[in-house]
mmCIF file of C-alpha atoms in Angstrom:
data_model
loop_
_atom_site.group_PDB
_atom_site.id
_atom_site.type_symbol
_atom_site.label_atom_id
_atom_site.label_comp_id
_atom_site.label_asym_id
_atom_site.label_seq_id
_atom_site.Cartn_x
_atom_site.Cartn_y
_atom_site.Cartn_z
ATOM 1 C CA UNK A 612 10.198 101.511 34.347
ATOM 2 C CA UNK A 613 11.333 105.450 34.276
ATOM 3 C CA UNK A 614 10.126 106.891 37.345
ATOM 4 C CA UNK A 615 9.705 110.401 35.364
ATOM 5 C CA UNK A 616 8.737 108.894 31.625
ATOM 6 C CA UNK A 617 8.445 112.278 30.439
ATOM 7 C CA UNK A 618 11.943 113.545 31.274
ATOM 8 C CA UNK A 619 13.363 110.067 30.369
ATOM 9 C CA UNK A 620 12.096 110.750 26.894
ATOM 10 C CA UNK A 621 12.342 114.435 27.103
ATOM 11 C CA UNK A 622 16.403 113.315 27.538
ATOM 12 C CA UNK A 623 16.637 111.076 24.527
ATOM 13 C CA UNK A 624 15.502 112.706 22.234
ATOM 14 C CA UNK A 625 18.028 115.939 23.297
ATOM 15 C CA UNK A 626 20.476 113.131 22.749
ATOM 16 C CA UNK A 627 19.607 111.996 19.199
ATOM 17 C CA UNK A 628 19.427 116.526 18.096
ATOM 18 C CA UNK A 629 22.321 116.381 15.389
ATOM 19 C CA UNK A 630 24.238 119.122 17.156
ATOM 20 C CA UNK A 631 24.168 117.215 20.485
ATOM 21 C CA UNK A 632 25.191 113.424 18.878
ATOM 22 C CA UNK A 633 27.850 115.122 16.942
ATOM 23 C CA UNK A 634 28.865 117.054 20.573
ATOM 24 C CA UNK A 635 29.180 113.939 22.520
ATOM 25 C CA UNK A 636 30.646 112.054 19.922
ATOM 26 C CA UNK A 637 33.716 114.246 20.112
ATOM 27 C CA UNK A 638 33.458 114.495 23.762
ATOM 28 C CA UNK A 639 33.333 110.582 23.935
ATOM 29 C CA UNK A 640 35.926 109.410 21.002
ATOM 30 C CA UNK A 641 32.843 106.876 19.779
ATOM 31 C CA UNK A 642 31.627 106.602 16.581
ATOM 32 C CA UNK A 643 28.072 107.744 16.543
ATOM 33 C CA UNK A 644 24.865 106.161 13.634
ATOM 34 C CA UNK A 645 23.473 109.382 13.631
ATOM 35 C CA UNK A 646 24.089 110.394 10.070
ATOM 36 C CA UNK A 647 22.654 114.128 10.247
ATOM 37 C CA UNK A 648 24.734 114.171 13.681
ATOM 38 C CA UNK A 649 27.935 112.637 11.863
ATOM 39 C CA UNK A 650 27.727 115.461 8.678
ATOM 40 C CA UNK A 651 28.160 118.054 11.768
ATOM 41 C CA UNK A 652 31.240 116.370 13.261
ATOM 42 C CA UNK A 653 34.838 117.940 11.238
ATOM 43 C CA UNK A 654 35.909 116.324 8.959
ATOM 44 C CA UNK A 655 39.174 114.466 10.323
ATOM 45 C CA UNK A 656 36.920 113.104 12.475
ATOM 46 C CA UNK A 657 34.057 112.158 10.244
ATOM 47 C CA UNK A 658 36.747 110.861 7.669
ATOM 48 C CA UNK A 659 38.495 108.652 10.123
ATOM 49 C CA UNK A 660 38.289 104.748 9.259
ATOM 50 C CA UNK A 661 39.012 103.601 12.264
ATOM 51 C CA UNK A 662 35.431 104.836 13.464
ATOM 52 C CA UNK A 663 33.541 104.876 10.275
ATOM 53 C CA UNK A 664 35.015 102.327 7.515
ATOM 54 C CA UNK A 665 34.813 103.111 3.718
ATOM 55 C CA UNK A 666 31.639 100.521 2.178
ATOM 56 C CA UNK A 667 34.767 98.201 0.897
ATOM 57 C CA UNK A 668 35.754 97.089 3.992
ATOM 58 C CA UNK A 669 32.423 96.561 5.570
ATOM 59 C CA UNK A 670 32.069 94.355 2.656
ATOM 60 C CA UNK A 671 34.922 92.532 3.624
ATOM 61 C CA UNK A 672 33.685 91.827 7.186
ATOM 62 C CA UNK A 673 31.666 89.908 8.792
ATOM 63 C CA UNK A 674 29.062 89.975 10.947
ATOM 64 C CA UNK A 675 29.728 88.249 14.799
ATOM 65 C CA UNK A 676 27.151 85.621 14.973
ATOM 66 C CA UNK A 677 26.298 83.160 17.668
ATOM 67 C CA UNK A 678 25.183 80.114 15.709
ATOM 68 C CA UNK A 679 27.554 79.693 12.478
ATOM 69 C CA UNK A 680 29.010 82.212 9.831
ATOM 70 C CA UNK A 681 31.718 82.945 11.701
ATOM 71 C CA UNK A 682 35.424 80.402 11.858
ATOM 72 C CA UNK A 683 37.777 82.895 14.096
ATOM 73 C CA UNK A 684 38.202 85.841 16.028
ATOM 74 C CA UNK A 685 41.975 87.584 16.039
ATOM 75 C CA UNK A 686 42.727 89.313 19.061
ATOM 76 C CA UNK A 687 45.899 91.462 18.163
ATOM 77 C CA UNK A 688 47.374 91.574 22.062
ATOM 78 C CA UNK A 689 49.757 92.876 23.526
ATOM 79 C CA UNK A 690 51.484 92.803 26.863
ATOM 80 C CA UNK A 691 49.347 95.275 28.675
ATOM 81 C CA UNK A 692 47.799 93.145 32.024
ATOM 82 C CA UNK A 693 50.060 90.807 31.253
ATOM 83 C CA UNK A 694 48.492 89.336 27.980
ATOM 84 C CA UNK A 695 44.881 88.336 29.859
ATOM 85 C CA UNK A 696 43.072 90.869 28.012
ATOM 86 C CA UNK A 697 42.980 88.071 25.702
ATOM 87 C CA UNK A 698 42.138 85.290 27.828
ATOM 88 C CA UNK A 699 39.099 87.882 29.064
ATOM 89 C CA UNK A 700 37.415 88.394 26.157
ATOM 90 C CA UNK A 701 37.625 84.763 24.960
ATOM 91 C CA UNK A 702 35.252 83.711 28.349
ATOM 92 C CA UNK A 703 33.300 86.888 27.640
ATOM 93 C CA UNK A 704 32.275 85.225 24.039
ATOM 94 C CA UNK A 705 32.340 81.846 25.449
ATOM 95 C CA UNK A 706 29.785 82.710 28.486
ATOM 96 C CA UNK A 707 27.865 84.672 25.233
ATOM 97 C CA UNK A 708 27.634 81.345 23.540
ATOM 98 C CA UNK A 709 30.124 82.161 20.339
ATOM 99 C CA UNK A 710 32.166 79.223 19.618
ATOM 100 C CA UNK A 711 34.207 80.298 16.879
ATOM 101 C CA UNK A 712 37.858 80.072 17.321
ATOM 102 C CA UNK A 713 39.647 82.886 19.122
ATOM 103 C CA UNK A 714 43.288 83.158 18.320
ATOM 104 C CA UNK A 715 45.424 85.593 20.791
ATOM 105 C CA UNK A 716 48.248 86.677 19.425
ATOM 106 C CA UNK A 717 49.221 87.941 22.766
ATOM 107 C CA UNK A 718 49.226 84.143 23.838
ATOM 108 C CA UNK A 719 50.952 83.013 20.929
ATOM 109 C CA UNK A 720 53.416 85.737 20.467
ATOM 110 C CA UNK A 721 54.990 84.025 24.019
ATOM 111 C CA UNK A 722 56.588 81.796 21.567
ATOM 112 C CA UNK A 723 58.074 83.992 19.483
ATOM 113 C CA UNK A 724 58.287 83.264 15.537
ATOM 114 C CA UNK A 725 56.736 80.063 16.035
ATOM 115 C CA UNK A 726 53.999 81.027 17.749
ATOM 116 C CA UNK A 727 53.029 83.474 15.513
ATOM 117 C CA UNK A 728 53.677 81.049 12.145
ATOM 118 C CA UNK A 729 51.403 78.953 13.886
ATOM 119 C CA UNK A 730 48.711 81.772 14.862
ATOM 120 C CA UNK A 731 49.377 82.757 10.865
ATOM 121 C CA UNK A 732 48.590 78.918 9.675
ATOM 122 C CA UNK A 733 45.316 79.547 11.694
ATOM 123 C CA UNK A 734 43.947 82.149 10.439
ATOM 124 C CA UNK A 735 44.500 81.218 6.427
ATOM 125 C CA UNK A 736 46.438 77.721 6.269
ATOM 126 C CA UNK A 737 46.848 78.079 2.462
ATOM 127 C CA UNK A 738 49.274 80.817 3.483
ATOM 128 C CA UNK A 739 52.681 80.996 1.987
ATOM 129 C CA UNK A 740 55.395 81.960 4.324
ATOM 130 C CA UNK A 741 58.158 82.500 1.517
ATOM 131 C CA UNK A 742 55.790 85.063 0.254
ATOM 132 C CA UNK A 743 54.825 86.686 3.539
ATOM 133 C CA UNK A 744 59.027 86.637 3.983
ATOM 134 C CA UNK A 745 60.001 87.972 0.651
ATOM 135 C CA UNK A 746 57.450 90.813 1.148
ATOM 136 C CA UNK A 747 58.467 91.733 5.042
ATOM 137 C CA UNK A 748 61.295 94.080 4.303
ATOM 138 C CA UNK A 749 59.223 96.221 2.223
ATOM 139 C CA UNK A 750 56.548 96.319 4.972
ATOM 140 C CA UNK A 751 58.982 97.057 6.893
ATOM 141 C CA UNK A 752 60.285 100.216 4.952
ATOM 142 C CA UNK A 753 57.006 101.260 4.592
ATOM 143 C CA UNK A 754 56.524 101.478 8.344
ATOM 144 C CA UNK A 755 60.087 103.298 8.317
ATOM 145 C CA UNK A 756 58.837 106.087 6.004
ATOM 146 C CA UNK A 757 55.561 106.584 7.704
ATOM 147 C CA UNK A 758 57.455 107.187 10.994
ATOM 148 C CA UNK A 759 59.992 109.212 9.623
ATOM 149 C CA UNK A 760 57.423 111.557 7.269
ATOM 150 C CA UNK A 761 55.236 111.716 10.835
ATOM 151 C CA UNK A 762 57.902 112.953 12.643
ATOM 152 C CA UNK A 763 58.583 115.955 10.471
ATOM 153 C CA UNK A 764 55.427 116.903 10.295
ATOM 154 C CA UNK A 765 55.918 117.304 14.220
ATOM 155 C CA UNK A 766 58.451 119.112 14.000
ATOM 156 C CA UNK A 767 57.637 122.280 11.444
ATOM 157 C CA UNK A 768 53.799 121.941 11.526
ATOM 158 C CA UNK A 769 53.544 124.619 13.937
ATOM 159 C CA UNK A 770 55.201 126.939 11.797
ATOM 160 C CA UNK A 771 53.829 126.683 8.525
ATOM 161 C CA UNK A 772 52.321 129.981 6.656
ATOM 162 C CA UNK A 773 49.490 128.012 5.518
ATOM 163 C CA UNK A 774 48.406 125.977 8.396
ATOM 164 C CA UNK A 775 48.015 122.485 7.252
ATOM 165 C CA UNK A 776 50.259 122.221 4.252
ATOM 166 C CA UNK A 777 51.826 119.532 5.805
ATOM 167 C CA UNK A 778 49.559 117.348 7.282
ATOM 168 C CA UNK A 779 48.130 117.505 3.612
ATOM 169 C CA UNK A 780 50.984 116.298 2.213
ATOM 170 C CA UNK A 781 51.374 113.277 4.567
ATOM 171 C CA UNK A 782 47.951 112.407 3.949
ATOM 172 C CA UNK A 783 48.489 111.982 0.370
ATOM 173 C CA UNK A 784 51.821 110.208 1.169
ATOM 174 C CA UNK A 785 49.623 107.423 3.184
ATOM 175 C CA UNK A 786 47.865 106.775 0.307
ATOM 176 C CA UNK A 787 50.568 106.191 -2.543
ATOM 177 C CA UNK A 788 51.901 104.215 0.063
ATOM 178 C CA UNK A 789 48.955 102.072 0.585
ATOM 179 C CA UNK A 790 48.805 101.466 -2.749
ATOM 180 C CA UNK A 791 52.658 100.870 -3.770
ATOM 181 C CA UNK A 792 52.844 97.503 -5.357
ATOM 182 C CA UNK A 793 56.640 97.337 -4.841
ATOM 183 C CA UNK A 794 59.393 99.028 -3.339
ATOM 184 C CA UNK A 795 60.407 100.793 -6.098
ATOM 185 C CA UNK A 796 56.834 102.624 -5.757
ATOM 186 C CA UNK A 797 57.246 102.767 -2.415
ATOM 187 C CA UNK A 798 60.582 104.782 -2.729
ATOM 188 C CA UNK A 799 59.053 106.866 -5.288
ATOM 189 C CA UNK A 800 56.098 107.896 -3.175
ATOM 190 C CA UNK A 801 58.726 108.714 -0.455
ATOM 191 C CA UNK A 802 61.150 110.961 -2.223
ATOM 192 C CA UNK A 803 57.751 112.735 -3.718
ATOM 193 C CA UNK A 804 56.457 113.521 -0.145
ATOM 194 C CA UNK A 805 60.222 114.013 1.548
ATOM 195 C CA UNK A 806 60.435 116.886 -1.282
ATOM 196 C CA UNK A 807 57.285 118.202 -0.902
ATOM 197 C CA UNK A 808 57.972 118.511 2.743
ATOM 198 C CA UNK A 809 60.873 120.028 1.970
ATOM 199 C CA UNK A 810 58.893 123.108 -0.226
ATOM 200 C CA UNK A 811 56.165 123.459 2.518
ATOM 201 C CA UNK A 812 56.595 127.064 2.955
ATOM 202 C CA UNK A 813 57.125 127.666 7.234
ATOM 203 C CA UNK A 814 58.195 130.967 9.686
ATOM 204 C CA UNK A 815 60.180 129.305 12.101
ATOM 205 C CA UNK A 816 62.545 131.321 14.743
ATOM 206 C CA UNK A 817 65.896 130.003 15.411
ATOM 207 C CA UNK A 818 65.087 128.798 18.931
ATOM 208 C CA UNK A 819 61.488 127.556 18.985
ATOM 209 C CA UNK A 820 60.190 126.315 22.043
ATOM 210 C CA UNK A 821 60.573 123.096 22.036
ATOM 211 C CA UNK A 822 58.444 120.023 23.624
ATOM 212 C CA UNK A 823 58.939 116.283 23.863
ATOM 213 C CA UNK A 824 56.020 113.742 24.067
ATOM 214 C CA UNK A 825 56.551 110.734 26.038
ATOM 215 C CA UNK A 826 53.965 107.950 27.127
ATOM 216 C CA UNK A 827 52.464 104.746 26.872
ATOM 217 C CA UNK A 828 52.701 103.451 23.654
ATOM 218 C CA UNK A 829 49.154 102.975 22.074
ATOM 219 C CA UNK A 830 48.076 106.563 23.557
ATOM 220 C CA UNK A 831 50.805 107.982 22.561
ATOM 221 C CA UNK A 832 50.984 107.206 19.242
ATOM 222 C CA UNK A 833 47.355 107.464 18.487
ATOM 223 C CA UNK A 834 45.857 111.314 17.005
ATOM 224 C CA UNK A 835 42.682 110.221 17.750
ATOM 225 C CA UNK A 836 42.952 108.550 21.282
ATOM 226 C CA UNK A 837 44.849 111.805 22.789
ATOM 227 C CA UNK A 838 42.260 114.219 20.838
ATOM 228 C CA UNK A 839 45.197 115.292 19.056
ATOM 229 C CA UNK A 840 47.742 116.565 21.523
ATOM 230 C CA UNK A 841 50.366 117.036 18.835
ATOM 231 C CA UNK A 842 48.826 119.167 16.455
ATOM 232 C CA UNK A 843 46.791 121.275 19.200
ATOM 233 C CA UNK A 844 50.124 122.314 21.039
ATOM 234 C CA UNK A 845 52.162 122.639 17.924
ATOM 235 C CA UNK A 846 49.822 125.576 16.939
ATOM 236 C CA UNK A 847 49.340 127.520 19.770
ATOM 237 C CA UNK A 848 51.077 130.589 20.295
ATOM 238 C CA UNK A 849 54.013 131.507 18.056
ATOM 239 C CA UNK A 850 54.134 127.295 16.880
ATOM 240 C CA UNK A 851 55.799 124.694 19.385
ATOM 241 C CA UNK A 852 58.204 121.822 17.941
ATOM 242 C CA UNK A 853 57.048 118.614 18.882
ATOM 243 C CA UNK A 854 59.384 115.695 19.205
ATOM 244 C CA UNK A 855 58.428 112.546 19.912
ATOM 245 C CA UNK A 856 60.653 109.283 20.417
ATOM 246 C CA UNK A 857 58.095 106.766 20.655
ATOM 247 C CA UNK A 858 57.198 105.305 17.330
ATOM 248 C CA UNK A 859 56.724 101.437 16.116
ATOM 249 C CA UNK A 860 60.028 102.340 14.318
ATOM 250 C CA UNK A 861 62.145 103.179 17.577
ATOM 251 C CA UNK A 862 60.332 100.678 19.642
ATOM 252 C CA UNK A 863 59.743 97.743 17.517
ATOM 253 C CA UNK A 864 62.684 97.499 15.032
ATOM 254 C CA UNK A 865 65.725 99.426 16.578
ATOM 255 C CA UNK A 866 65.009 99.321 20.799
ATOM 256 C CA UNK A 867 67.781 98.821 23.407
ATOM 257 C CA UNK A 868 66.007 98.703 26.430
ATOM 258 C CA UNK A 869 69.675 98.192 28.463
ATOM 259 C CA UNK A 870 70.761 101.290 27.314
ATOM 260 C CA UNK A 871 68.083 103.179 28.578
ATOM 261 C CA UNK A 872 68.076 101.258 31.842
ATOM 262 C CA UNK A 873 71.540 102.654 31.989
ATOM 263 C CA UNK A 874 70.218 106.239 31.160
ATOM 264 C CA UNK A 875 67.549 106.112 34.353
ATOM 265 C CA UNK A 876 69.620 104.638 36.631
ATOM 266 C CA UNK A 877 70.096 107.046 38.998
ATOM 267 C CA UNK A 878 65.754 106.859 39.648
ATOM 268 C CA UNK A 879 65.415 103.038 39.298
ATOM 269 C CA UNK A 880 66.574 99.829 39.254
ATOM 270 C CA UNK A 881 64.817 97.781 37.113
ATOM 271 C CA UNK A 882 62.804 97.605 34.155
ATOM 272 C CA UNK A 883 59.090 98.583 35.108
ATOM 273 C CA UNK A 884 57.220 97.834 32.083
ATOM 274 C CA UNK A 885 56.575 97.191 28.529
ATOM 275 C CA UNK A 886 57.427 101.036 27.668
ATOM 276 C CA UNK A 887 58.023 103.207 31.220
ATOM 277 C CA UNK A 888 62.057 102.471 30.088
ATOM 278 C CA UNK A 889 61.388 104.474 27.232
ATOM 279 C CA UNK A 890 59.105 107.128 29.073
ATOM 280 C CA UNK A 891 61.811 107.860 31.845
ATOM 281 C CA UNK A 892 64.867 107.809 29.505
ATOM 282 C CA UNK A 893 63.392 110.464 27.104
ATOM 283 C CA UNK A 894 62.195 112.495 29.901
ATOM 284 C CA UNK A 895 65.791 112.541 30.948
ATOM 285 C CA UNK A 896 67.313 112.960 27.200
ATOM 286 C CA UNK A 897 65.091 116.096 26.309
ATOM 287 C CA UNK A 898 65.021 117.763 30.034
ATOM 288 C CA UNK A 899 68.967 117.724 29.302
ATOM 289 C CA UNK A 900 68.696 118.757 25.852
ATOM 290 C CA UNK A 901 67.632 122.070 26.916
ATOM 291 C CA UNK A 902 63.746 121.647 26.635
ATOM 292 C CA UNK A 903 60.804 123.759 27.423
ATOM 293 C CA UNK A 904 58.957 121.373 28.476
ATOM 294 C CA UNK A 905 57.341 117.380 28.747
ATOM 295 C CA UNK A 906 53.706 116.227 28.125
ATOM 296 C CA UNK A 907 53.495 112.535 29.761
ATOM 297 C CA UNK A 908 49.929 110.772 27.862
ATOM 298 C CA UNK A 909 49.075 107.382 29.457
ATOM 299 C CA UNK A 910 45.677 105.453 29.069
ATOM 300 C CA UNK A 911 43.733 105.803 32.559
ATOM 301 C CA UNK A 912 44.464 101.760 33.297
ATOM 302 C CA UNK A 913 48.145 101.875 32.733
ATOM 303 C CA UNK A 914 49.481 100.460 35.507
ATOM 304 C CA UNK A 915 53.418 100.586 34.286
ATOM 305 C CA UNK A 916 52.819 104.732 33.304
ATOM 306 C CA UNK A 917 51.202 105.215 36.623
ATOM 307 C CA UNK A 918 54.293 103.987 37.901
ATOM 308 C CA UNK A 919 56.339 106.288 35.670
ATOM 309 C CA UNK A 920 54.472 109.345 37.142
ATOM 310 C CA UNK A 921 56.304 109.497 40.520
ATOM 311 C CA UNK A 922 59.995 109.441 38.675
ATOM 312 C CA UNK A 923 58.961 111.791 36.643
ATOM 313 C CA UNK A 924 57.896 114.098 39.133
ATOM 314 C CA UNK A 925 61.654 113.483 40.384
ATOM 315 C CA UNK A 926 63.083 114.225 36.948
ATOM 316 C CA UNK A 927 61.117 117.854 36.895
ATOM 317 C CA UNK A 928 62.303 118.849 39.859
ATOM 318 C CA UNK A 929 66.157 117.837 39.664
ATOM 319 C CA UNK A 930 66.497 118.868 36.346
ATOM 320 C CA UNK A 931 63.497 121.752 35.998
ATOM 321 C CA UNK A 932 61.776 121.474 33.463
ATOM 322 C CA UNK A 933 57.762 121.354 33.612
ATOM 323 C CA UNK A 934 56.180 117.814 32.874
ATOM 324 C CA UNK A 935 52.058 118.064 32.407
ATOM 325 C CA UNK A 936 50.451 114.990 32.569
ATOM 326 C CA UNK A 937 47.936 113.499 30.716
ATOM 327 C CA UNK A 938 45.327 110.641 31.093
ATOM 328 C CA UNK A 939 43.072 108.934 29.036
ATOM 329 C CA UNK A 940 39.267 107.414 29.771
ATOM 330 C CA UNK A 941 35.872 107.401 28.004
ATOM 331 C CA UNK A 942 35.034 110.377 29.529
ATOM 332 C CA UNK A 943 37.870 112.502 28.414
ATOM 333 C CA UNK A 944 37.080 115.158 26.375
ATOM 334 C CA UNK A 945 38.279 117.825 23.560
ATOM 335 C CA UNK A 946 37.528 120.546 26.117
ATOM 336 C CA UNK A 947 39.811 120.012 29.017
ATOM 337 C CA UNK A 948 42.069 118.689 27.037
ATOM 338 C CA UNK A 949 42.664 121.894 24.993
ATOM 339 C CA UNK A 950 42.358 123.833 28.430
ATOM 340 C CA UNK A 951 45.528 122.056 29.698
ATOM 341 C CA UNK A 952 47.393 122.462 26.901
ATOM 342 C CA UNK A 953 46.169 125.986 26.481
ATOM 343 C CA UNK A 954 47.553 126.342 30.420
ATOM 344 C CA UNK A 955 50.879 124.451 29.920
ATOM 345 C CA UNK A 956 51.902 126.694 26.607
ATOM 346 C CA UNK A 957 51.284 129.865 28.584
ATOM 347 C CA UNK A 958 53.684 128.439 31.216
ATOM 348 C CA UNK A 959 56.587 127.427 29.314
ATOM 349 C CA UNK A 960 56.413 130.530 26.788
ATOM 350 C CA UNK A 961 56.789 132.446 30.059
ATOM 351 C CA UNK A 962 59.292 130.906 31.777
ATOM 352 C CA UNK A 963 61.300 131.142 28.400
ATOM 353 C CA UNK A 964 60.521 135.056 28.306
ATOM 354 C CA UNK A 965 62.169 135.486 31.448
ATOM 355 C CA UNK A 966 65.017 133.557 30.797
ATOM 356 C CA UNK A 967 67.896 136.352 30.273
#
């Protein structure tokens, strides 16, 4: 139906050139079936599961089906539009024709434990609760060391002699730790990495510049989603310490949101979200820690971060320090991304030149 079939066709097949796929993959954030395309892409994004999962956990899956094969769909949640991102998609597959059973954890985690031991006895009723509870705190450390072996990564990666030293070391960390069968395994794959960590061999100046990373939580937290904003600012220049409060660590197991509604006080009232508390509090903390600077990374939609943006813009200028912000949508891309960054570094290395 292409009023100009030639240059309709003419366009596709520039599309599916290897070089181009694997372009706009990257460009995009979408995982591509162009396997000539995909051996061009590099290789932490080729290698990344979350796009392109190993055969043994395709095997696992299943295929979404309209008439049988399927008993449930899990839909992990969260609070973000209030929980009806949920209720959404369920109609979506309803007015589709799938009955299978969708469980929302967002609904169900309204009512706390029980609502989840009930979403749990859903998805697998032959599942033992004394079991799931008896192995909980070692999840739990597990999720402890992750965070805390990610966060020094952030902090010297910039400076390392051989770039990527570290990174390779917390790589092989994540998988002794996926494959720890207890937590005396898990402890042993910690103190391995924590000491190789320790030897990674860095030139790191006294005062460093240093930035903090503050956001929405799923953004900010995700390499992949922000097209690596850590790593990409960490090395430019002479390296860039990155510190970064918000982790599933800090926010899940150990947050007191009243203390830092007490920290932004002075710029608001009340709460204004699930994690704009956080965002505005460690805006404050580093800004008066003596920081170069603030990168604020939000998804596009985030209605609480939007929010965030205008105190923020009241925190830089009271306390002066330079916040660049950051938003995420299908259309954002490596390049500007890396431009901004590129831009921001140049601005806060010479601001601390000139600083007597």
């Amino acid at each position: 139906s292409a009023e100009n079939k030639d240059g309709a066709e003419a366009f596709i097949n520039f599309m599916q050139r290897p070089d181009i796929a694997a372009r706009n993959a990257q460009e995009t954030c979408y995982g591509i079936t162009n396997t000539q395309g995909r051996d061009q892409l590099p290789d932490e994004v080729k290698n990344n599961k979350g796009l392109y999962p190993d055969n043994d956990v395709l095997e696992r899956s299943e295929m979404l089906q309209s008439e049988g094969g399927l008993d449930a769909i899990v839909e992990t949640g969260g609070v973000c539009r209030l929980g009806y991102y949920g209720a959404l998609q369920k109609q979506i597959l309803r007015d589709l024709g799938y009955e299978a059973d969708f469980i929302d954890l967002a609904e169900m985690g309204k009512h706390k434990l029980r609502g989840y031991y009930a979403a749990a006895k859903r998805i697998n009723p032959a599942i033992s609760i004394a079991k799931a509870a008896r192995t909980l705190p070692d999840a739990l450390k597990a999720v402890r060391y992750i965070d805390e072996m990610e966060g020094r990564v952030r902090l010297d990666r910039g400076f390392e002699r051989q770039r990527g030293s570290m990174k390779a070391v917390f790589d092989t960390f994540l998988q002794e730790i996926s494959s720890a069968k207890n937590r005396k395994s898990l402890d042993a794959a910690y103190q391995k990495a924590s000491a190789a960590l320790s030897a990674v061999a860095l030139d790191k100046p006294e005062n460093p510049l240093r930035v903090g990373i503050v956001g929405e939580y799923y953004t900010v937290m995700d390499d992949f989603g922000n097209h690596n904003v850590e790593q990409i600012l960490g090395y430019m220049g002479r390296g860039v310490e990155i510190h970064r409060w918000m982790t599933f660590t800090h926010r899940n197991l150990e947050y007191d949101e009243q203390a830092d509604l007490q920290t932004i006080a002075p710029y608001v009232r009340y709460s204004m979200g699930p994690t704009t508390s956080a965002t505005l509090a460690g805006a404050i903390r580093y800004a008066d820690a003596g920081f170069d600077g603030i990168v604020h990374v939000k998804s596009f939609g985030c209605t609480p971060e939007v929010d965030a943006m205008a105190v923020l813009q009241n925190i830089s200028a009271d306390r002066g320090i330079p916040i660049l912000y950051l938003s995420y949508d299908s259309q954002t891309g490596d390049a500007g991304i890396q431009t901004r960054l590129e831009a921001f570094y140049d601005m806060i290395d010479m601001k601390r030149r000139k600083q007597p």
